[in-house]
PDB file of C-alpha atoms in Angstrom:
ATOM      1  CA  UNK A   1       0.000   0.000   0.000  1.00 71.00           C
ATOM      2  CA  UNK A   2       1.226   3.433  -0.880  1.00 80.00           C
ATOM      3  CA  UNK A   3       2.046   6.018   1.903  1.00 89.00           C
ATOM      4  CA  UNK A   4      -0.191   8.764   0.476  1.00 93.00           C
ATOM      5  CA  UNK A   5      -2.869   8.047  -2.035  1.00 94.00           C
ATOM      6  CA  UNK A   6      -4.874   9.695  -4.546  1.00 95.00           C
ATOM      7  CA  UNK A   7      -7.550   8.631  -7.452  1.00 95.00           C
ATOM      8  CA  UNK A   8      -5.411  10.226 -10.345  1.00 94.00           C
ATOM      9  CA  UNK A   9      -8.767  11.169 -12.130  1.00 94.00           C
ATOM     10  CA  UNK A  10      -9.553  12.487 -14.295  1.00 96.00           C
ATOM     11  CA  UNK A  11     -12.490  14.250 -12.625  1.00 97.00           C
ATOM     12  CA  UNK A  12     -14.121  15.785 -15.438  1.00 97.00           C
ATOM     13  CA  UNK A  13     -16.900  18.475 -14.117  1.00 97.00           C
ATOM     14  CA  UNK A  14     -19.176  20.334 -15.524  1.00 98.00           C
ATOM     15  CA  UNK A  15     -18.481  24.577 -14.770  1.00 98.00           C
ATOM     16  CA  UNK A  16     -20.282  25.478 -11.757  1.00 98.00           C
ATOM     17  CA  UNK A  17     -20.666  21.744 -10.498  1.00 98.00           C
ATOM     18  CA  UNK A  18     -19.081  20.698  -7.428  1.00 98.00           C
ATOM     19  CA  UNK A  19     -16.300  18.146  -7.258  1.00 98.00           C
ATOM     20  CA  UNK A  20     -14.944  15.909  -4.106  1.00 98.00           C
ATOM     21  CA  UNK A  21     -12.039  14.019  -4.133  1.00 98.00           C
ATOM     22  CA  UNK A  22     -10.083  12.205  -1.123  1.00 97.00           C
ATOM     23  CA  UNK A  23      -6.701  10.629  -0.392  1.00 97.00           C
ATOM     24  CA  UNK A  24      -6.057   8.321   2.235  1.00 97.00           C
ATOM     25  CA  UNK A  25      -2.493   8.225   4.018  1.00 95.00           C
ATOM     26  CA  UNK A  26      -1.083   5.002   5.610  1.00 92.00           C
ATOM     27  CA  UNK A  27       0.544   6.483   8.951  1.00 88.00           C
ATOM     28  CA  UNK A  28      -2.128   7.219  11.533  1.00 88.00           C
ATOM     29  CA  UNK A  29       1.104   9.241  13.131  1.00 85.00           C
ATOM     30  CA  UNK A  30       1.347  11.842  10.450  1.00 86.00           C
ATOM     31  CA  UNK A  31       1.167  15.261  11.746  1.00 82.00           C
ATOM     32  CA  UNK A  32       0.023  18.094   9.138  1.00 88.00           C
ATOM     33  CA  UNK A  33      -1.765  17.900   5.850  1.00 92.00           C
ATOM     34  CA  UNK A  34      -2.019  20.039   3.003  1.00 93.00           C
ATOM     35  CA  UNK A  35      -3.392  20.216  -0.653  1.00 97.00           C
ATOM     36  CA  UNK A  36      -0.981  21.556  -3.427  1.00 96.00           C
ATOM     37  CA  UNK A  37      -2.168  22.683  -6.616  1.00 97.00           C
ATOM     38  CA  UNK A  38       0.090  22.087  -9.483  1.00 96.00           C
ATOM     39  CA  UNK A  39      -0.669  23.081 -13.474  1.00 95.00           C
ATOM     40  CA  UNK A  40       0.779  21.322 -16.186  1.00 91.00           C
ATOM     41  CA  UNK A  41       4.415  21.681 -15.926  1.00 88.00           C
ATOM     42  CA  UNK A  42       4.801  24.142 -13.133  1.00 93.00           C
ATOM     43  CA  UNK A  43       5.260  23.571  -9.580  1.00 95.00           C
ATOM     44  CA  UNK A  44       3.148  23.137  -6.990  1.00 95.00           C
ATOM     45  CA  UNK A  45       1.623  26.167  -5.399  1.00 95.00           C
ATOM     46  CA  UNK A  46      -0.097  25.301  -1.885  1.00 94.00           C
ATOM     47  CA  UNK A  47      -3.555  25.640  -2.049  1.00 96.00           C
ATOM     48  CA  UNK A  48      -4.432  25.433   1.618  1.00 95.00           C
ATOM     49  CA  UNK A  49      -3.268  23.619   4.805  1.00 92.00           C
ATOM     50  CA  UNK A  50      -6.058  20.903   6.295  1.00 94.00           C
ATOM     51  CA  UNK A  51      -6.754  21.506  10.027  1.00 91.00           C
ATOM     52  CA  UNK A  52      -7.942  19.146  12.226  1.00 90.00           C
ATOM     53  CA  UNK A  53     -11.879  20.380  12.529  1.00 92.00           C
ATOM     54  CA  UNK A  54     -11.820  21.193   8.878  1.00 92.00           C
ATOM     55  CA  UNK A  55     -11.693  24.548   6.917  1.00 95.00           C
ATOM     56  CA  UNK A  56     -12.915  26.785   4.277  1.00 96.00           C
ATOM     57  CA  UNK A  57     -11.291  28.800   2.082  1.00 95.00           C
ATOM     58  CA  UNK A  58     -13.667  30.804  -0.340  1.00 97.00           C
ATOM     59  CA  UNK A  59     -15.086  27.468  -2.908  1.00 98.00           C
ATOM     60  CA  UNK A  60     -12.403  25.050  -1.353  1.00 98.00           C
ATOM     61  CA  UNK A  61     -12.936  23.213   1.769  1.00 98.00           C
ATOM     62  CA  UNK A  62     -10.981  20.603   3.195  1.00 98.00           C
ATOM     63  CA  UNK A  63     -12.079  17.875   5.952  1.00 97.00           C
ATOM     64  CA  UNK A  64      -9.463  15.455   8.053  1.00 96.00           C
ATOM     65  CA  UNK A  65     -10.933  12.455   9.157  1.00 96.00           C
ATOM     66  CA  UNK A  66      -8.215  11.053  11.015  1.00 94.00           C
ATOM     67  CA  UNK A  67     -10.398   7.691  12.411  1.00 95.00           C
ATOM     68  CA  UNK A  68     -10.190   6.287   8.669  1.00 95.00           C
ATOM     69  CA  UNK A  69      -7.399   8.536   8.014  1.00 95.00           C
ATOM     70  CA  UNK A  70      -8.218  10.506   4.962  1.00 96.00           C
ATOM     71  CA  UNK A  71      -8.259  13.901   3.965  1.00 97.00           C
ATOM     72  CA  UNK A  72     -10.614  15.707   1.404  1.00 98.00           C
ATOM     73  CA  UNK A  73     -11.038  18.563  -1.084  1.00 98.00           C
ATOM     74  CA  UNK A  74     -14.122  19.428  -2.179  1.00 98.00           C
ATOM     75  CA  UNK A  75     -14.524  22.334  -4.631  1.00 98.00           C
ATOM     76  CA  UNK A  76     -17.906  24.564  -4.938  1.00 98.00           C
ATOM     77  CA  UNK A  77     -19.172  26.600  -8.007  1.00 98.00           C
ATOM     78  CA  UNK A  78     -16.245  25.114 -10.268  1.00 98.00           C
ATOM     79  CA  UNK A  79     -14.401  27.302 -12.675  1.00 98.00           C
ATOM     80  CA  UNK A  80     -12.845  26.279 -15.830  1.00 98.00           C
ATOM     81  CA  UNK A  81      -9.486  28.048 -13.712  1.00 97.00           C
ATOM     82  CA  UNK A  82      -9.932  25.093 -11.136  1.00 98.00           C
ATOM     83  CA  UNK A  83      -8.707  22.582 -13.465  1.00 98.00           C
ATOM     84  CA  UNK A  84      -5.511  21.643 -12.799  1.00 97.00           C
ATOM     85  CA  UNK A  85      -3.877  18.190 -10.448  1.00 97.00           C
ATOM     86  CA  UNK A  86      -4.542  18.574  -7.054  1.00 97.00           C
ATOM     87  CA  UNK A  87      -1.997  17.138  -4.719  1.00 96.00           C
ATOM     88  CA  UNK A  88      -1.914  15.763  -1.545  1.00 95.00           C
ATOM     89  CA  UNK A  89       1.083  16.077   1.002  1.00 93.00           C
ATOM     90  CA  UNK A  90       1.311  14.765   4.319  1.00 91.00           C
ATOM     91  CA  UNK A  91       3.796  14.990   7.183  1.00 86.00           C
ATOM     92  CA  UNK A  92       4.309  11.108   7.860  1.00 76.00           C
ATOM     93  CA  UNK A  93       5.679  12.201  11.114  1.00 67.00           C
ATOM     94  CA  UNK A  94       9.277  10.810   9.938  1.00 60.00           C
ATOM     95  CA  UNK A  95      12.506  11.949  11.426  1.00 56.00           C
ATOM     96  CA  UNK A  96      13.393  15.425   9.343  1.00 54.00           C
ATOM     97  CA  UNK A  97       9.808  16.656   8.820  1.00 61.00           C
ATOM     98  CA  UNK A  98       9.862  14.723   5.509  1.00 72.00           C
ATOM     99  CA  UNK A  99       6.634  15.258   3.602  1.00 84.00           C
ATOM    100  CA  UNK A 100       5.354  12.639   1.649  1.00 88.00           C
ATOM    101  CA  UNK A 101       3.310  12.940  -1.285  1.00 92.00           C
ATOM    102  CA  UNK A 102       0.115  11.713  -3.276  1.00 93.00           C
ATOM    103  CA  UNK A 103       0.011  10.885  -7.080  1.00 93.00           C
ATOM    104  CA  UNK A 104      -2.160  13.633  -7.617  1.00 95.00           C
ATOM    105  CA  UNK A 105      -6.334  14.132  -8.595  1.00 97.00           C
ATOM    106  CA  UNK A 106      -6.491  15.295 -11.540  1.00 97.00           C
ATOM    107  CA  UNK A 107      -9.488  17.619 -12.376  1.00 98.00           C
ATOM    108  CA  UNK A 108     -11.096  19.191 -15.787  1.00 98.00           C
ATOM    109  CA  UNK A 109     -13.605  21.578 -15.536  1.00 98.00           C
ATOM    110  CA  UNK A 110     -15.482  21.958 -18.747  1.00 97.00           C
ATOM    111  CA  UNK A 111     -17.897  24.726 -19.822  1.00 96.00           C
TER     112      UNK A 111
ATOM    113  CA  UNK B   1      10.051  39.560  -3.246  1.00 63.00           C
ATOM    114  CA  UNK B   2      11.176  36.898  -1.138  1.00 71.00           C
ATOM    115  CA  UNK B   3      11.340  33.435  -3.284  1.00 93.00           C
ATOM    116  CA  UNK B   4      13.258  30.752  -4.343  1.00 96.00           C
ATOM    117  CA  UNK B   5      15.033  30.370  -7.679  1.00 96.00           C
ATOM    118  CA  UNK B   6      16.186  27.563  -9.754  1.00 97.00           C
ATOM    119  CA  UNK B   7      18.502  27.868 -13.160  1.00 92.00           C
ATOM    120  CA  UNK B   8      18.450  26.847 -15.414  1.00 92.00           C
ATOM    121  CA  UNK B   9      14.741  26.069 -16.528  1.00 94.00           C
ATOM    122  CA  UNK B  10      15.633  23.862 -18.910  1.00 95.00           C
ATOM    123  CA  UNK B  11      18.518  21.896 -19.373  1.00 94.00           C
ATOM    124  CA  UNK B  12      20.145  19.231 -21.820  1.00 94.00           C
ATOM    125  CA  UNK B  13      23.228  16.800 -21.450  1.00 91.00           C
ATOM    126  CA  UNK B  14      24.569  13.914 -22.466  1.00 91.00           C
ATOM    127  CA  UNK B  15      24.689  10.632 -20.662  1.00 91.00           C
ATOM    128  CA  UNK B  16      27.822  10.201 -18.277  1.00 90.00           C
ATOM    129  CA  UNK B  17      27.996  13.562 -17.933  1.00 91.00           C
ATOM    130  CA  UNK B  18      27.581  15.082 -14.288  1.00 94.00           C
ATOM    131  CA  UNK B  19      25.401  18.198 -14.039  1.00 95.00           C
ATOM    132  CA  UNK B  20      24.859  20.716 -11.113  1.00 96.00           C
ATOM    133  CA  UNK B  21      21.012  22.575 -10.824  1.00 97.00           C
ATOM    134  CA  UNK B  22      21.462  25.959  -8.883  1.00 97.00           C
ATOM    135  CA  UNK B  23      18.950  26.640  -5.790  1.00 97.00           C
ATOM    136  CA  UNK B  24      18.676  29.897  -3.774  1.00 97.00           C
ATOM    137  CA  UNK B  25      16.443  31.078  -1.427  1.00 97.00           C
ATOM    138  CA  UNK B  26      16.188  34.677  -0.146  1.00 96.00           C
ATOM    139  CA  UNK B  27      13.105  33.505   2.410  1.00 94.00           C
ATOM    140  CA  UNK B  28      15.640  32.690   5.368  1.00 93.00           C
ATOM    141  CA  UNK B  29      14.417  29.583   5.432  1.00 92.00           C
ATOM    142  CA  UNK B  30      15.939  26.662   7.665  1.00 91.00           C
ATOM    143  CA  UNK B  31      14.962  23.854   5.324  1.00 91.00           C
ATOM    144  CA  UNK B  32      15.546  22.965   1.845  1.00 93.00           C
ATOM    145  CA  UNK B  33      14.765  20.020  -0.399  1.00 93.00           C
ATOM    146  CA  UNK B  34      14.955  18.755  -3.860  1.00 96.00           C
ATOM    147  CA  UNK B  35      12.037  16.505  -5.438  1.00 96.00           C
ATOM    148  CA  UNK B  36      12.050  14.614  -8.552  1.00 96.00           C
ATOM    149  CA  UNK B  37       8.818  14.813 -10.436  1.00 95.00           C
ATOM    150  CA  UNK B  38       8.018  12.022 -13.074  1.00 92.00           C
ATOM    151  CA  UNK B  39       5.839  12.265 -16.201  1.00 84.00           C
ATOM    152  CA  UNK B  40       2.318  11.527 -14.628  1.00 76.00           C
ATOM    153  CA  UNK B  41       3.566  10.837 -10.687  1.00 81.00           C
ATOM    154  CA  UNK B  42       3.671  12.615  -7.667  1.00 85.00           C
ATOM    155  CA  UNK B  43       7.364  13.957  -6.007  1.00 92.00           C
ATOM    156  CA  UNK B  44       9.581  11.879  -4.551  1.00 93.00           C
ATOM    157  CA  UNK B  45      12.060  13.306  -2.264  1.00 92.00           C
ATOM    158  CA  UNK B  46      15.833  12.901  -3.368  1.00 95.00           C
ATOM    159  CA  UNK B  47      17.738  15.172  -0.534  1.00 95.00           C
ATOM    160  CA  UNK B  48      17.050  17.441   2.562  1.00 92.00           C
ATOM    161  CA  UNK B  49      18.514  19.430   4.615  1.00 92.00           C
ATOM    162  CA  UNK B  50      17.357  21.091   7.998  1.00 89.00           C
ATOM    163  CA  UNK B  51      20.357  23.226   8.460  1.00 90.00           C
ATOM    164  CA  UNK B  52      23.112  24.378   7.569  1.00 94.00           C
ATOM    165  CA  UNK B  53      26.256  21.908   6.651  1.00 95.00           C
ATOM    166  CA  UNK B  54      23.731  19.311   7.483  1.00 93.00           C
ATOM    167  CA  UNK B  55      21.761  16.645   5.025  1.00 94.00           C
ATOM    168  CA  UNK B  56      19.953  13.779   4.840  1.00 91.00           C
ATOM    169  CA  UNK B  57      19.313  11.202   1.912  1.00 93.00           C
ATOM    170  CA  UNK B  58      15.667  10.854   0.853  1.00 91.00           C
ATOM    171  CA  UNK B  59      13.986   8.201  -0.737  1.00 89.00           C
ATOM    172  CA  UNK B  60      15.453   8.464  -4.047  1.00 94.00           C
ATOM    173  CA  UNK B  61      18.953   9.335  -3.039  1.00 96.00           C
ATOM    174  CA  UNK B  62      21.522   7.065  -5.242  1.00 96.00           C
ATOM    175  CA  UNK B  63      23.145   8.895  -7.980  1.00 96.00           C
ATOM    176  CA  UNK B  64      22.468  12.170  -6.158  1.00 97.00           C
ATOM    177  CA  UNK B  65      24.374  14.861  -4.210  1.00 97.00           C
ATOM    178  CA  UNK B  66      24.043  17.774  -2.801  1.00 98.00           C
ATOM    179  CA  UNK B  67      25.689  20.831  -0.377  1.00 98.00           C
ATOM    180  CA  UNK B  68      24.612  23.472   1.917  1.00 97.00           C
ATOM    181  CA  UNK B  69      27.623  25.496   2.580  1.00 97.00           C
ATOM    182  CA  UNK B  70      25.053  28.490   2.808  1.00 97.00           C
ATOM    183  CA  UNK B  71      21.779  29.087   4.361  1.00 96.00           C
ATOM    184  CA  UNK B  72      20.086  29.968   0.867  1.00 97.00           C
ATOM    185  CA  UNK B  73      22.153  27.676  -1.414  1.00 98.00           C
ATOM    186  CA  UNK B  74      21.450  24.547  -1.846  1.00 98.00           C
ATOM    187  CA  UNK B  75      22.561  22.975  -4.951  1.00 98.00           C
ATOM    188  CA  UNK B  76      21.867  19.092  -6.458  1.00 98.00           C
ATOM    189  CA  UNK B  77      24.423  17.646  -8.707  1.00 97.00           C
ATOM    190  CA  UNK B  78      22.945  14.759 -10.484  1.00 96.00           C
ATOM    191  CA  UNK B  79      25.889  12.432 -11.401  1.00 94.00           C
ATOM    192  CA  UNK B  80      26.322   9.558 -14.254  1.00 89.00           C
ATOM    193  CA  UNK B  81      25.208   7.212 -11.773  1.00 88.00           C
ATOM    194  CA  UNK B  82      21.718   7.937 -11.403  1.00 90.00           C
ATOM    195  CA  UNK B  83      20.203   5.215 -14.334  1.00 89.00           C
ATOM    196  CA  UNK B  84      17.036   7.391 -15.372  1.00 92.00           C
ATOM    197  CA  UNK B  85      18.088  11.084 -14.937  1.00 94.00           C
ATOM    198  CA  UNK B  86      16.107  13.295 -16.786  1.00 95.00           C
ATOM    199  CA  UNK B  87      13.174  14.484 -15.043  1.00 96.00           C
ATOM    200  CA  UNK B  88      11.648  17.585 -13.402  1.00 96.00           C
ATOM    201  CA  UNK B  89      13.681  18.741 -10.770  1.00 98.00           C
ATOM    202  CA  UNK B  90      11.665  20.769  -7.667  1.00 97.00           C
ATOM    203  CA  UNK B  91      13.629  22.689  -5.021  1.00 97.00           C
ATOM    204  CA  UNK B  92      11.596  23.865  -2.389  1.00 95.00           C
ATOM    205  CA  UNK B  93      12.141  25.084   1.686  1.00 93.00           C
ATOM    206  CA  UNK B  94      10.431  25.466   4.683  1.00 90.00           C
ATOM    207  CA  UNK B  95      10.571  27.543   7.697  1.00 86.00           C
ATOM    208  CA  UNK B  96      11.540  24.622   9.556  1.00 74.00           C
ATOM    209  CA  UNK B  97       8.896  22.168  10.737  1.00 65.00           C
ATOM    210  CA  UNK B  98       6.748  21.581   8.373  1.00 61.00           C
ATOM    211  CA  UNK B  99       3.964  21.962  10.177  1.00 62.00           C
ATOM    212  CA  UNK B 100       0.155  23.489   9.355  1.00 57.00           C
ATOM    213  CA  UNK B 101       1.805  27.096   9.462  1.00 63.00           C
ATOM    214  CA  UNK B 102       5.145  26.323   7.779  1.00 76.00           C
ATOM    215  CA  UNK B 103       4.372  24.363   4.314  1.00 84.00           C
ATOM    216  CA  UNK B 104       6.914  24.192   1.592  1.00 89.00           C
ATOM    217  CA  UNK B 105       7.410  26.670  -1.233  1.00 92.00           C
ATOM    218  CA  UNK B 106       9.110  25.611  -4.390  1.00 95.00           C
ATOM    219  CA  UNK B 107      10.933  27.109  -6.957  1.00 96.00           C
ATOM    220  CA  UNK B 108       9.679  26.889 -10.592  1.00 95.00           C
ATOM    221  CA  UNK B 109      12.037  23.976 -11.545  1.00 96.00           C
ATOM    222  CA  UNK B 110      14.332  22.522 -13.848  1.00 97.00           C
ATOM    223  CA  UNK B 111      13.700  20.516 -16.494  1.00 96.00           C
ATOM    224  CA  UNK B 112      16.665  17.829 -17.139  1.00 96.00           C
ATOM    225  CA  UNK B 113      16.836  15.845 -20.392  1.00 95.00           C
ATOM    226  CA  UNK B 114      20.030  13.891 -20.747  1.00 93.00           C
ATOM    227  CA  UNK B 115      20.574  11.603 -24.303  1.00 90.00           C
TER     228      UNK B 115
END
């Protein structure tokens, strides 16, 4: 089993429809969480960190649910800007802060 | 601004050659790293370093070095060992802990081809 992991998609959505996706990570240790977006052939840009009661950040929210230890994204009112890979990083709570990450969710918002 | 930079963007060689990729940061960041990104997969983590004169292998280490003589430098040479070199190379730091208030920020990467 991987250490972080992500359905790579693609999520294809229509504009304006709203689009979940999770990833599941393997080390009930792991510390912090966070969702990177990265566009084709750039790096990643962090999108926003995952908190333990959850959080909002204008259309994105993100939920922990550390019992089945999983994190999710969910995206409101999708714009044809969202589209993009979505990945996952988690602190695996390894010696050196090491972050681990996901595969990557990729997501296609269509008009 | 504050950022990191990597040089070149792109970059060609030929096999058995060694080749250095430049990282600086002018963040004051504690922590750097270096991530290999291939076609269609997620990062996986070649070197890090926590401080400076200090560094640890990742999980992708062999073929690999790196130095940090200098808090913002923090430069990856990528030697004829390393079977499968080219790649996208990330460089990124941290504050320190990489923890909810201190994730990493990358640098816009370097594209390695060798032939």
């Amino acid at each position: 089993r991987k250490e972080v992991e992500q359905d790579p998609g693609p999520f294809n959505v229509p504009e304006g429809a709203t689009v979940a996706f999770n990833c599941t990570y393997s080390n009930s240790a792991s510390q912090s969480f966070f969702w990177y977006r990265q566009d084709c052939r750039k790096e990643p840009k962090l999108l926003m960190s995952v908190y333990s009661s959850g959080n909002e950040d204008g259309r994105f929210t993100a939920q922990l649910n550390r019992a089945s230890q999983y994190i999710s994204l969910l995206i409101r009112d999708s714009k044809l800007s969202d589209s993009a890979t979505y990945l996952c990083v988690v602190n695996m709570g390894a010696a050196g802060n090491k972050l681990t990450f996901g595969g990557g969710t990729r997501v296609l918002v269509k008009p | 601004d504050g950022g990191i930079t990597q040089s070149p963007k792109y970059l060609f060689r030929k096999e058995g050659q060694n080749v250095t990729l430049s990282c600086e940061q002018n963040l004051n960041h504690d922590a750097m790293y270096w991530y290999r990104q291939d076609p269609g997969q997620g990062l996986r983590l070649i070197y890090y370093s926590q401080i400076v004169n200090d560094f640890q292998k990742g999980d992708i280490a062999e073929g690999y070095s790196v130095s940090r003589e200098k808090k913002e430098s923090f430069p990856l040479t990528v030697t004829s060992a390393q079977k499968n070199p080219t790649a996208f190379y990330l460089c990124a730091s941290s504050i320190g802990d990489t923890s909810y208030n201190s994730p990493l920020h990358f640098g816009n990467g370097t594209r390695l081809t060798v032939t």
